[in-house]
CSV table of N, CA and C in Angstrom, one decimal:
chain,number,residue,atom,x,y,z
H,1,UNK,N,133.1,106.3,145.3
H,1,UNK,CA,133.4,105.9,146.7
H,1,UNK,C,132.3,105.3,147.2
H,2,UNK,N,132.3,103.9,147.2
H,2,UNK,CA,131.3,103.0,147.8
H,2,UNK,C,131.7,102.8,149.3
H,3,UNK,N,131.3,103.8,150.2
H,3,UNK,CA,131.9,103.7,151.5
H,3,UNK,C,130.7,103.4,152.4
H,4,UNK,N,131.0,102.5,153.3
H,4,UNK,CA,129.9,102.1,154.3
H,4,UNK,C,129.7,103.2,155.3
H,5,UNK,N,128.5,103.2,155.8
H,5,UNK,CA,128.0,104.2,156.9
H,5,UNK,C,128.6,103.7,158.1
H,6,UNK,N,128.7,104.7,159.2
H,6,UNK,CA,129.3,104.3,160.5
H,6,UNK,C,128.6,103.2,161.2
H,7,UNK,N,127.5,102.9,160.8
H,7,UNK,CA,126.8,101.8,161.6
H,7,UNK,C,126.9,100.5,160.7
H,8,UNK,N,127.6,100.4,159.6
H,8,UNK,CA,127.8,99.2,158.8
H,8,UNK,C,128.4,98.2,159.7
H,9,UNK,N,127.8,96.8,159.6
H,9,UNK,CA,128.3,95.7,160.2
H,9,UNK,C,129.9,95.4,159.6
H,10,UNK,N,130.8,94.9,160.4
H,10,UNK,CA,131.9,94.5,160.0
H,10,UNK,C,131.7,93.5,159.0
H,11,UNK,N,132.7,93.6,157.8
H,11,UNK,CA,132.6,92.4,156.9
H,11,UNK,C,134.0,92.0,156.4
H,12,UNK,N,134.1,90.9,155.9
H,12,UNK,CA,135.6,90.6,155.5
H,12,UNK,C,136.0,91.2,154.3
H,13,UNK,N,137.3,91.5,154.2
H,13,UNK,CA,137.9,92.3,153.1
H,13,UNK,C,138.1,91.6,151.9
H,14,UNK,N,138.2,92.2,150.9
H,14,UNK,CA,138.6,91.6,149.5
H,14,UNK,C,139.8,92.1,149.4
H,15,UNK,N,140.8,91.0,148.9
H,15,UNK,CA,142.1,91.2,148.7
H,15,UNK,C,142.6,90.8,147.3
H,16,UNK,N,143.7,91.5,146.8
H,16,UNK,CA,144.3,91.1,145.6
H,16,UNK,C,145.8,90.5,146.0
H,17,UNK,N,146.1,89.5,145.6
H,17,UNK,CA,147.5,88.8,145.7
H,17,UNK,C,148.2,89.1,144.5
H,18,UNK,N,149.5,89.8,144.9
H,18,UNK,CA,150.4,90.1,143.9
H,18,UNK,C,151.6,89.3,144.2
H,19,UNK,N,152.5,89.2,143.1
H,19,UNK,CA,153.9,88.7,143.3
H,19,UNK,C,154.9,89.5,142.7
H,20,UNK,N,155.0,90.8,143.1
H,20,UNK,CA,156.1,91.7,142.4
H,20,UNK,C,157.3,91.6,142.6
H,21,UNK,N,157.8,90.9,143.5
H,21,UNK,CA,159.2,90.6,143.8
H,21,UNK,C,160.0,89.7,143.0
H,22,UNK,N,159.4,88.4,142.8
H,22,UNK,CA,159.9,87.3,142.2
H,22,UNK,C,158.8,86.6,141.3
H,23,UNK,N,159.3,85.8,140.4
H,23,UNK,CA,158.4,85.0,139.7
H,23,UNK,C,158.6,83.5,140.1
H,24,UNK,N,159.2,83.4,141.3
H,24,UNK,CA,159.6,82.0,141.8
H,24,UNK,C,158.1,81.5,142.3
H,25,UNK,N,157.8,80.2,142.0
H,25,UNK,CA,156.6,79.5,142.4
H,25,UNK,C,156.9,78.4,143.5
H,26,UNK,N,156.1,78.3,144.5
H,26,UNK,CA,156.3,77.3,145.3
H,26,UNK,C,155.0,77.2,146.2
H,27,UNK,N,154.9,76.3,147.0
H,27,UNK,CA,153.7,76.1,147.8
H,27,UNK,C,153.7,77.2,148.8
H,28,UNK,N,152.3,77.6,149.1
H,28,UNK,CA,152.1,78.7,150.1
H,28,UNK,C,152.7,78.3,151.5
H,29,UNK,N,153.5,79.3,152.1
H,29,UNK,CA,154.1,79.1,153.3
H,29,UNK,C,155.6,78.9,153.2
H,30,UNK,N,156.0,78.5,152.1
H,30,UNK,CA,157.4,78.4,151.7
H,30,UNK,C,158.2,79.6,151.4
H,31,UNK,N,159.4,79.8,151.6
H,31,UNK,CA,160.1,80.9,151.1
H,31,UNK,C,160.0,81.5,149.8
H,32,UNK,N,159.6,80.6,148.8
H,32,UNK,CA,159.6,81.1,147.5
H,32,UNK,C,158.1,81.7,147.2
H,33,UNK,N,157.3,81.6,148.1
H,33,UNK,CA,155.9,82.1,147.9
H,33,UNK,C,156.1,83.6,148.4
H,34,UNK,N,156.0,84.6,147.5
H,34,UNK,CA,156.2,85.8,147.7
H,34,UNK,C,155.1,86.8,147.6
H,35,UNK,N,154.0,86.3,147.7
H,35,UNK,CA,152.8,87.0,147.4
H,35,UNK,C,152.7,88.3,148.4
H,36,UNK,N,152.1,89.3,147.9
H,36,UNK,CA,151.8,90.5,148.8
H,36,UNK,C,150.2,90.6,148.9
H,37,UNK,N,149.8,91.0,149.8
H,37,UNK,CA,148.2,91.3,149.9
H,37,UNK,C,148.0,92.7,149.8
H,38,UNK,N,147.1,93.1,149.0
H,38,UNK,CA,146.5,94.3,148.9
H,38,UNK,C,145.1,94.3,149.2
H,39,UNK,N,144.6,95.0,150.4
H,39,UNK,CA,143.3,95.1,150.5
H,39,UNK,C,142.5,95.9,149.6
H,40,UNK,N,141.6,95.5,149.0
H,40,UNK,CA,140.7,96.5,148.2
H,40,UNK,C,139.6,97.2,148.7
H,41,UNK,N,139.4,98.4,148.3
H,41,UNK,CA,138.3,99.2,148.7
H,41,UNK,C,137.2,98.7,147.8
H,42,UNK,N,135.8,98.9,148.3
H,42,UNK,CA,134.8,98.5,147.3
H,42,UNK,C,134.9,99.3,146.0
H,43,UNK,N,135.4,100.5,146.0
H,43,UNK,CA,135.4,101.5,144.8
H,43,UNK,C,136.7,100.7,144.0
H,44,UNK,N,137.7,100.3,144.4
H,44,UNK,CA,138.7,99.7,143.6
H,44,UNK,C,138.2,98.3,143.1
H,45,UNK,N,137.4,97.6,143.8
H,45,UNK,CA,137.0,96.3,143.4
H,45,UNK,C,136.0,96.6,142.3
H,46,UNK,N,135.0,97.5,142.4
H,46,UNK,CA,134.3,98.0,141.2
H,46,UNK,C,135.1,98.3,140.0
H,47,UNK,N,136.0,99.3,140.1
H,47,UNK,CA,136.8,99.7,139.2
H,47,UNK,C,137.6,98.5,138.4
H,48,UNK,N,138.1,97.5,139.3
H,48,UNK,CA,138.7,96.3,138.6
H,48,UNK,C,137.8,95.6,137.7
H,49,UNK,N,136.4,95.6,138.0
H,49,UNK,CA,135.5,94.9,137.2
H,49,UNK,C,135.4,95.6,135.9
H,50,UNK,N,135.6,96.8,135.8
H,50,UNK,CA,135.6,97.6,134.5
H,50,UNK,C,137.0,97.5,133.9
H,51,UNK,N,137.9,97.4,134.5
H,51,UNK,CA,139.5,97.4,134.0
H,51,UNK,C,139.5,96.0,133.2
H,52,UNK,N,139.0,94.9,133.9
H,52,UNK,CA,139.2,93.7,133.2
H,52,UNK,C,138.0,93.6,132.2
H,53,UNK,N,136.7,93.9,132.5
H,53,UNK,CA,135.6,93.5,131.7
H,53,UNK,C,135.6,94.4,130.3
H,54,UNK,N,135.9,95.6,130.4
H,54,UNK,CA,135.9,96.5,129.3
H,54,UNK,C,137.1,96.1,128.3
H,55,UNK,N,138.1,95.3,128.7
H,55,UNK,CA,139.2,94.8,127.7
H,55,UNK,C,138.7,93.7,126.9
H,56,UNK,N,137.5,93.2,127.3
H,56,UNK,CA,136.9,92.0,126.4
H,56,UNK,C,135.8,92.5,125.6
H,57,UNK,N,135.6,91.7,124.4
H,57,UNK,CA,134.5,92.1,123.5
H,57,UNK,C,133.0,92.0,124.2
H,58,UNK,N,133.0,91.1,125.1
H,58,UNK,CA,131.7,90.9,125.9
H,58,UNK,C,131.5,92.0,126.9
H,59,UNK,N,132.4,92.6,127.4
H,59,UNK,CA,132.3,93.9,128.2
H,59,UNK,C,131.8,93.6,129.7
H,60,UNK,N,131.0,94.5,130.3
H,60,UNK,CA,130.8,94.2,131.7
H,60,UNK,C,129.3,94.1,131.8
H,61,UNK,N,129.0,93.2,132.8
H,61,UNK,CA,127.5,93.1,133.1
H,61,UNK,C,127.1,94.0,134.1
H,62,UNK,N,126.2,95.1,133.6
H,62,UNK,CA,126.0,96.1,134.6
H,62,UNK,C,125.0,95.7,135.6
H,63,UNK,N,124.1,95.0,135.3
H,63,UNK,CA,122.9,94.4,136.1
H,63,UNK,C,123.7,93.5,137.3
H,64,UNK,N,124.6,92.8,136.7
H,64,UNK,CA,125.4,91.9,137.7
H,64,UNK,C,126.2,92.7,138.7
H,65,UNK,N,126.8,93.8,138.3
H,65,UNK,CA,127.6,94.7,139.2
H,65,UNK,C,126.6,95.2,140.2
H,66,UNK,N,125.3,95.7,139.7
H,66,UNK,CA,124.4,96.2,140.7
H,66,UNK,C,124.0,95.1,141.8
H,67,UNK,N,123.9,93.9,141.3
H,67,UNK,CA,123.5,92.9,142.5
H,67,UNK,C,124.7,92.6,143.3
H,68,UNK,N,125.8,92.6,142.8
H,68,UNK,CA,127.0,92.3,143.6
H,68,UNK,C,127.4,93.4,144.7
H,69,UNK,N,127.0,94.7,144.1
H,69,UNK,CA,127.3,95.8,145.1
H,69,UNK,C,126.2,96.4,145.6
H,70,UNK,N,124.9,95.6,145.6
H,70,UNK,CA,123.8,96.0,146.4
H,70,UNK,C,123.3,97.3,145.9
H,71,UNK,N,123.3,97.6,144.8
H,71,UNK,CA,122.8,98.8,144.3
H,71,UNK,C,121.4,98.7,143.6
H,72,UNK,N,120.6,99.7,143.7
H,72,UNK,CA,119.2,99.7,143.0
H,72,UNK,C,119.3,99.4,141.6
H,73,UNK,N,118.5,98.6,141.1
H,73,UNK,CA,118.6,98.3,139.5
H,73,UNK,C,118.5,99.7,138.8
H,74,UNK,N,119.4,99.7,137.7
H,74,UNK,CA,119.5,101.0,136.9
H,74,UNK,C,120.5,102.0,137.4
H,75,UNK,N,120.9,101.9,138.7
H,75,UNK,CA,121.5,103.0,139.3
H,75,UNK,C,123.0,103.3,138.8
H,76,UNK,N,123.7,102.2,138.5
H,76,UNK,CA,125.0,102.2,137.9
H,76,UNK,C,124.9,102.9,136.5
H,77,UNK,N,124.0,102.4,135.7
H,77,UNK,CA,124.0,103.1,134.3
H,77,UNK,C,123.6,104.5,134.4
H,78,UNK,N,122.6,104.7,135.5
H,78,UNK,CA,122.2,106.2,135.6
H,78,UNK,C,123.3,107.1,136.2
H,79,UNK,N,124.1,106.6,136.9
H,79,UNK,CA,125.3,107.5,137.3
H,79,UNK,C,126.2,107.7,136.1
H,80,UNK,N,126.4,106.7,135.3
H,80,UNK,CA,127.4,106.8,134.4
H,80,UNK,C,126.8,107.3,133.1
H,81,UNK,N,125.5,107.7,133.0
H,81,UNK,CA,124.8,108.1,131.7
H,81,UNK,C,125.4,109.1,130.9
H,82,UNK,N,125.9,110.2,131.5
H,82,UNK,CA,126.7,111.3,130.7
H,82,UNK,C,128.0,110.8,130.2
H,83,UNK,N,128.6,110.0,130.9
H,83,UNK,CA,130.0,109.4,130.5
H,83,UNK,C,129.7,108.4,129.3
H,84,UNK,N,128.7,107.5,129.4
H,84,UNK,CA,128.4,106.5,128.4
H,84,UNK,C,127.8,107.4,127.1
H,85,UNK,N,127.1,108.4,127.3
H,85,UNK,CA,126.7,109.2,126.1
H,85,UNK,C,127.8,109.8,125.5
H,86,UNK,N,128.7,110.2,126.3
H,86,UNK,CA,129.9,110.9,125.6
H,86,UNK,C,130.8,109.7,124.8
H,87,UNK,N,131.0,108.5,125.5
H,87,UNK,CA,131.6,107.4,124.8
H,87,UNK,C,130.8,107.0,123.5
H,88,UNK,N,129.6,107.0,123.5
H,88,UNK,CA,128.7,106.6,122.5
H,88,UNK,C,128.8,107.6,121.4
H,89,UNK,N,128.8,108.8,121.6
H,89,UNK,CA,128.9,109.9,120.7
H,89,UNK,C,130.3,109.9,119.9
H,90,UNK,N,131.3,109.3,120.6
H,90,UNK,CA,132.7,109.2,120.0
H,90,UNK,C,132.9,107.8,119.4
H,91,UNK,N,131.7,107.1,119.3
H,91,UNK,CA,131.9,105.8,118.5
H,91,UNK,C,132.5,104.7,119.4
H,92,UNK,N,132.6,104.7,120.7
H,92,UNK,CA,133.3,103.8,121.4
H,92,UNK,C,132.4,102.7,122.0
H,93,UNK,N,131.0,102.8,122.2
H,93,UNK,CA,130.1,102.1,122.9
H,93,UNK,C,129.5,101.0,121.9
H,94,UNK,N,129.4,99.7,122.3
H,94,UNK,CA,128.9,98.8,121.5
H,94,UNK,C,127.6,98.2,122.4
H,95,UNK,N,126.4,98.2,121.9
H,95,UNK,CA,125.4,97.7,122.5
H,95,UNK,C,125.2,96.2,122.1
H,96,UNK,N,124.6,95.3,123.0
H,96,UNK,CA,124.4,93.9,122.7
H,96,UNK,C,123.5,93.8,121.5
H,97,UNK,N,123.7,92.8,120.7
H,97,UNK,CA,122.8,92.5,119.5
H,97,UNK,C,121.6,91.8,120.0
H,98,UNK,N,120.6,92.2,119.3
H,98,UNK,CA,119.3,91.6,119.8
H,98,UNK,C,119.3,90.0,119.8
H,99,UNK,N,120.1,89.5,119.0
H,99,UNK,CA,120.2,88.0,118.9
H,99,UNK,C,120.6,87.4,120.1
H,100,UNK,N,121.3,88.3,121.0
H,100,UNK,CA,121.9,87.6,122.3
H,100,UNK,C,120.7,87.4,123.4
H,101,UNK,N,119.8,88.1,123.2
H,101,UNK,CA,118.6,88.0,124.1
H,101,UNK,C,118.6,88.9,125.3
H,102,UNK,N,119.9,89.5,125.4
H,102,UNK,CA,120.2,90.4,126.6
H,102,UNK,C,119.5,91.7,126.5
H,103,UNK,N,119.1,92.3,127.6
H,103,UNK,CA,118.5,93.6,127.6
H,103,UNK,C,119.6,94.6,127.2
H,104,UNK,N,119.4,95.6,126.3
H,104,UNK,CA,120.4,96.5,126.0
H,104,UNK,C,121.1,97.2,127.2
H,105,UNK,N,120.4,97.5,128.2
H,105,UNK,CA,121.2,98.0,129.5
H,105,UNK,C,121.8,97.2,130.4
H,106,UNK,N,121.8,95.8,130.1
H,106,UNK,CA,122.4,94.8,131.0
H,106,UNK,C,123.8,94.7,130.9
H,107,UNK,N,124.4,95.1,129.7
H,107,UNK,CA,125.9,95.0,129.4
H,107,UNK,C,126.4,96.1,128.8
H,108,UNK,N,127.7,96.6,129.3
H,108,UNK,CA,128.4,97.7,128.6
H,108,UNK,C,129.6,97.1,127.9
H,109,UNK,N,129.8,97.2,126.7
H,109,UNK,CA,130.9,96.7,126.0
H,109,UNK,C,131.5,97.9,125.0
H,110,UNK,N,132.7,97.8,124.8
H,110,UNK,CA,133.3,98.7,123.9
H,110,UNK,C,133.6,98.2,122.5
H,111,UNK,N,133.5,99.0,121.6
H,111,UNK,CA,134.0,98.7,120.2
H,111,UNK,C,135.5,98.5,120.2
H,112,UNK,N,136.1,97.8,119.2
H,112,UNK,CA,137.5,98.0,119.2
H,112,UNK,C,138.2,99.2,119.2
H,113,UNK,N,137.6,100.3,118.7
H,113,UNK,CA,138.1,101.5,118.9
H,113,UNK,C,138.2,102.1,120.3
H,114,UNK,N,137.2,101.8,121.1
H,114,UNK,CA,137.1,102.0,122.5
H,114,UNK,C,138.1,101.3,123.2
H,115,UNK,N,138.3,100.0,122.9
H,115,UNK,CA,139.2,99.1,123.6
H,115,UNK,C,140.7,99.6,123.4
H,116,UNK,N,140.9,100.2,122.2
H,116,UNK,CA,142.4,100.6,121.9
H,116,UNK,C,142.6,101.9,122.6
H,117,UNK,N,141.6,102.5,123.3
H,117,UNK,CA,141.8,103.7,123.9
H,117,UNK,C,141.5,103.6,125.4
H,118,UNK,N,141.3,102.2,125.8
H,118,UNK,CA,140.7,102.0,127.2
H,118,UNK,C,141.3,102.6,128.3
H,119,UNK,N,142.7,102.8,128.4
H,119,UNK,CA,143.2,103.5,129.5
H,119,UNK,C,142.7,105.0,129.8
H,120,UNK,N,142.6,105.9,128.7
H,120,UNK,CA,142.1,107.1,129.1
H,120,UNK,C,140.6,106.9,129.2
H,121,UNK,N,139.9,106.2,128.7
H,121,UNK,CA,138.4,106.0,129.1
H,121,UNK,C,138.4,105.6,130.6
H,122,UNK,N,139.1,104.8,131.1
H,122,UNK,CA,139.1,104.3,132.3
H,122,UNK,C,139.4,105.5,133.3
H,123,UNK,N,140.3,106.4,132.9
H,123,UNK,CA,140.5,107.4,133.7
H,123,UNK,C,139.2,108.5,133.7
H,124,UNK,N,138.6,108.5,132.7
H,124,UNK,CA,137.3,109.3,132.7
H,124,UNK,C,136.2,108.6,133.7
H,125,UNK,N,136.1,107.3,133.6
H,125,UNK,CA,135.4,106.5,134.4
H,125,UNK,C,135.7,106.7,135.9
H,126,UNK,N,136.9,106.7,136.2
H,126,UNK,CA,137.3,106.9,137.7
H,126,UNK,C,137.0,108.3,138.1
H,127,UNK,N,137.1,109.3,137.3
H,127,UNK,CA,136.6,110.6,137.6
H,127,UNK,C,135.3,110.6,138.0
H,128,UNK,N,134.3,109.9,137.3
H,128,UNK,CA,132.9,109.9,137.3
H,128,UNK,C,132.6,109.1,138.8
H,129,UNK,N,133.2,107.9,139.0
H,129,UNK,CA,133.1,107.1,140.3
H,129,UNK,C,133.6,108.0,141.4
H,130,UNK,N,134.7,108.8,141.3
H,130,UNK,CA,135.1,109.5,142.5
H,130,UNK,C,134.4,110.7,142.8
H,131,UNK,N,133.8,111.4,141.7
H,131,UNK,CA,133.4,112.7,142.1
H,131,UNK,C,131.8,112.8,141.5
H,132,UNK,N,131.4,111.8,141.0
H,132,UNK,CA,130.0,111.9,140.5
H,132,UNK,C,128.9,111.7,141.4
H,133,UNK,N,129.1,111.5,142.6
H,133,UNK,CA,128.0,111.2,143.6
H,133,UNK,C,127.3,110.0,143.4
H,134,UNK,N,126.1,109.9,143.7
H,134,UNK,CA,125.1,108.7,143.3
H,134,UNK,C,125.6,107.5,144.1
H,135,UNK,N,126.6,106.7,143.6
H,135,UNK,CA,126.8,105.4,144.3
H,135,UNK,C,127.5,105.7,145.7
H,136,UNK,N,128.3,106.7,145.8
H,136,UNK,CA,128.8,107.0,147.0
H,136,UNK,C,127.7,107.4,148.1
H,137,UNK,N,126.8,107.9,147.7
H,137,UNK,CA,125.7,108.3,148.6
H,137,UNK,C,124.5,107.3,148.8
H,138,UNK,N,124.5,106.2,148.1
H,138,UNK,CA,123.6,105.4,148.0
H,138,UNK,C,123.4,104.4,149.4
H,139,UNK,N,122.4,104.6,150.0
H,139,UNK,CA,122.2,104.1,151.3
H,139,UNK,C,122.1,102.5,151.0
H,140,UNK,N,121.7,102.0,149.9
H,140,UNK,CA,121.6,100.6,149.6
H,140,UNK,C,122.8,99.9,149.4
H,141,UNK,N,124.0,100.5,149.0
H,141,UNK,CA,125.2,100.1,148.7
H,141,UNK,C,125.8,99.6,150.2
H,142,UNK,N,126.3,98.2,150.1
H,142,UNK,CA,126.9,97.9,151.2
H,142,UNK,C,128.4,98.1,151.5
H,143,UNK,N,128.9,97.8,152.6
H,143,UNK,CA,130.3,98.1,152.7
H,143,UNK,C,131.2,97.2,151.9
H,144,UNK,N,130.9,96.0,151.5
H,144,UNK,CA,131.6,95.2,150.6
H,144,UNK,C,130.6,94.3,149.7
H,145,UNK,N,131.0,94.0,148.6
H,145,UNK,CA,129.9,93.5,147.7
H,145,UNK,C,130.1,92.0,148.0
H,146,UNK,N,129.1,91.3,147.7
H,146,UNK,CA,128.9,89.8,147.5
H,146,UNK,C,129.7,89.3,146.4
H,147,UNK,N,130.2,88.2,146.7
H,147,UNK,CA,130.9,87.4,145.7
H,147,UNK,C,129.8,86.8,144.8
H,148,UNK,N,129.9,87.0,143.5
H,148,UNK,CA,128.8,86.3,142.6
H,148,UNK,C,128.7,84.8,142.7
H,149,UNK,N,127.7,84.2,142.7
H,149,UNK,CA,127.6,82.8,142.8
H,149,UNK,C,127.3,82.3,141.2
H,150,UNK,N,127.8,81.0,140.9
H,150,UNK,CA,127.6,80.4,139.6
H,150,UNK,C,126.1,80.2,139.3
H,151,UNK,N,125.9,80.5,138.0
H,151,UNK,CA,124.4,80.5,137.6
H,151,UNK,C,124.0,79.0,137.8
């Protein structure tokens, strides 16, 4: 739960657009445009990064997420340390190759065996995010993340 404190300034919402009713496409504002808007909580937005990123061989940029969510460096990996250790012991975690030049703690990627079992692993991740403390209690975390800027 990345929840803002009671004195946090108001910030714009992050939304997901879905088109569950129809696959009809037309210009916005016309009757065929059936998108629904779902306002995401910071917790859901963080989880979405893992849902999408862990499905790829490249994985998730942990340091990038800490910047986006205004978390202290290393705090995300620290909160997930027990979970990541469990995944590693089961042979699911892939560390970046030295040839990439990335620091090993900057990226979290899964081996193909881990990606094949991603949904149960995401449930384990959700449990840690929801009940693991740390991020939810971090005074440095903001109400909503910053959108990443291009490099």
